[in-house]
Amino acid sequence: MKYTEDHEWLRIEGDLVVVGITEHAATQLGDVVFVELPEVETMVATGDEVVVIESVKAASDILAPIDGEIVAVNTKLVDNPGLVNEDPLGRAWFFKLKVDDLSVLDEFMDEDEYADLIG
Amino acid sequence: MTDLRRLPLHDLHVELGARMVPFAGWEMPVQYAGVMPEHLAVRSGAGLFDVSHMGQVILHPRRDMAQLAADLAALMPVEVAALPEGRQRYGLLTNVDGGIIDDLMFANRGDHFLLVVNAARADVDIAHLREHLGDQVQPVSRALLALQGPMAEDALAPLVPAVRGMRFMDVMTADTLFGPLWISRSGYTGEDGFEISVPAPGAEGLARALLRNAQPIGLGARDSLRLEAGLCLYGHDIDETTSPVEAGLTWAIQKSRRTGGFPGEERILAELSEGAGRRRVGLRPEGRAPMREGTKLFAGDRQVGIVTSGGFGPSVGAPIAMGYVEADAAAIDTQLSGEVRGKLLPVTVSALPFHQTTYKR
């Protein structure tokens, strides 16, 4: 698993990259009450706002961590946004990206580095 | 950035695991266990809020209470003189344009009035009151705790048995080992409950005693609770440009005051008889997307208003909001749309409150 400075996790699954948010991010957000997912087959560039999450407190965005094509989204989150708080690292994945070259993930933090970031 | 003021119970909040945030010049607990569980705990049990940031102001009569009541009534479109000793009432300081300087609670405590005002408005209020009432205006620095929820009476009665006899908006003084408590049966959640003014040195002991039967609640749940109860938040739902009539607060203007004798009477009396051009309304967005403060509201392609408070109502189980719309769009069940992230989403004008209040009348 790799981690971004925006508190997303990235996991390789075959030739795809699965994206979610970390437990730390889920805790900071508070109870999630609404998730808006992108369309599949959307091409995204690094930094694009891809997902909207609303917690009881505020709205926030999930940005595309890398360039790629969205090939799957987790529609379970639309009906059950609370999954983001229950199981952020597992069942609450947000989308799967198809990327040209999986080696782009090397630049992201590993678990120890991320643990240092959130202190 | 200016230095934030610290609550008398700051260390207790940190010990209880609060996340502290700046609010109205104070460092305040926004949440402990989380907004959702805290909100639901208040609706089903009892929750304890530290609201010591709010302004507490005593008005001591220079001459007598009758004269002071008349002088205070000259600043608010609210009946003051008829408020009996031991009772509290909701009040509104208005400006000469009929806007709201602040909303507040005032209590007749026999030989003085006690006012509780919004933290962010305390300095403005005190200056305004002093301008008209002079040295009768005496701010007090005490802690203020709110104990709210259906179990609030059971949580407080072991310390002060007499609270079982209080009705909504009653006030009393109780001598306790935490010092003299100034207790009112009121709150800002739509639930039964109490607000307890306590000398700062006794605040921690009182809070710890109450926390045996109540859980700590932060500002986050305070906001979602008051929104479900349809209560205004100053600086958002009301301000110096909104009149009491626009804000749907005409219930706070007793019949005896509908002839004038308060700041802004021209506009307020005209709006009382002819209606206001815009009205504060409840709003129920369709679907799950909350409509936050600032969301523009449309009837067709005409903008008719704006959201002033909005979020998710944990007890309602859906997004809820309040806002101002033009009078012809203010009827219950009017279908409007709200602009969320560039998309127009359906929203319905709804009755307030969103969650039935359970005051002990």
PDB file of C-alpha atoms in Angstrom, chain A residues 27-34 36 52 54-59 61 78-81, chain B residues 19 30-31 33-37 220 288-292 311-312 314 340-341 343 345:
ATOM      1  CA  THR A  27     -11.411  10.239  11.511  1.00  0.00           C
ATOM      2  CA  GLN A  28     -10.617  13.858  10.704  1.00  0.00           C
ATOM      3  CA  LEU A  29     -13.638  14.130   8.404  1.00  0.00           C
ATOM      4  CA  GLY A  30     -16.057  12.764  10.949  1.00  0.00           C
ATOM      5  CA  ASP A  31     -19.210  10.891  10.023  1.00  0.00           C
ATOM      6  CA  VAL A  32     -19.560  10.791   6.247  1.00  0.00           C
ATOM      7  CA  VAL A  33     -23.147  11.371   5.092  1.00  0.00           C
ATOM      8  CA  PHE A  34     -22.802  11.811   1.324  1.00  0.00           C
ATOM      9  CA  GLU A  36     -20.545  11.687  -5.025  1.00  0.00           C
ATOM     10  CA  VAL A  52     -16.979  14.760  -3.232  1.00  0.00           C
ATOM     11  CA  GLU A  54     -19.643  15.414   2.791  1.00  0.00           C
ATOM     12  CA  SER A  55     -19.381  14.742   6.488  1.00  0.00           C
ATOM     13  CA  VAL A  56     -21.707  16.121   9.143  1.00  0.00           C
ATOM     14  CA  LYS A  57     -19.193  18.956   9.393  1.00  0.00           C
ATOM     15  CA  ALA A  58     -18.116  19.924   5.902  1.00  0.00           C
ATOM     16  CA  ALA A  59     -17.565  19.033   2.271  1.00  0.00           C
ATOM     17  CA  ASP A  61     -12.784  16.522  -2.269  1.00  0.00           C
ATOM     18  CA  VAL A  78     -23.615   6.202  -2.402  1.00  0.00           C
ATOM     19  CA  ASP A  79     -26.207   4.199  -0.458  1.00  0.00           C
ATOM     20  CA  ASN A  80     -24.050   3.707   2.612  1.00  0.00           C
ATOM     21  CA  PRO A  81     -21.641   6.644   3.053  1.00  0.00           C
TER      22      PRO A  81
ATOM     23  CA  ARG B  19     -10.639  18.445  19.349  1.00  0.00           C
ATOM     24  CA  VAL B  30     -15.796  21.046  18.528  1.00  0.00           C
ATOM     25  CA  GLN B  31     -16.164  17.326  19.183  1.00  0.00           C
ATOM     26  CA  ALA B  33     -16.616  11.113  20.304  1.00  0.00           C
ATOM     27  CA  GLY B  34     -17.854  12.578  16.994  1.00  0.00           C
ATOM     28  CA  VAL B  35     -20.663  14.865  15.880  1.00  0.00           C
ATOM     29  CA  MET B  36     -23.094  12.081  14.996  1.00  0.00           C
ATOM     30  CA  PRO B  37     -22.885   9.998  18.203  1.00  0.00           C
ATOM     31  CA  GLY B 220     -20.372  20.472  16.081  1.00  0.00           C
ATOM     32  CA  ARG B 288     -28.419  12.945   0.284  1.00  0.00           C
ATOM     33  CA  ALA B 289     -26.317  15.944  -0.775  1.00  0.00           C
ATOM     34  CA  PRO B 290     -26.294  18.608   1.969  1.00  0.00           C
ATOM     35  CA  MET B 291     -26.932  22.216   0.910  1.00  0.00           C
ATOM     36  CA  ARG B 292     -24.467  24.252   2.930  1.00  0.00           C
ATOM     37  CA  GLY B 311     -25.977  20.315   6.815  1.00  0.00           C
ATOM     38  CA  PHE B 312     -27.043  16.830   7.720  1.00  0.00           C
ATOM     39  CA  PRO B 314     -28.537  13.067  12.304  1.00  0.00           C
ATOM     40  CA  VAL B 340     -24.590  22.525  -5.466  1.00  0.00           C
ATOM     41  CA  ARG B 341     -21.215  22.320  -7.217  1.00  0.00           C
ATOM     42  CA  LYS B 343     -25.716  21.488 -10.492  1.00  0.00           C
ATOM     43  CA  LEU B 345     -30.727  19.947  -7.195  1.00  0.00           C
TER      44      LEU B 345
END
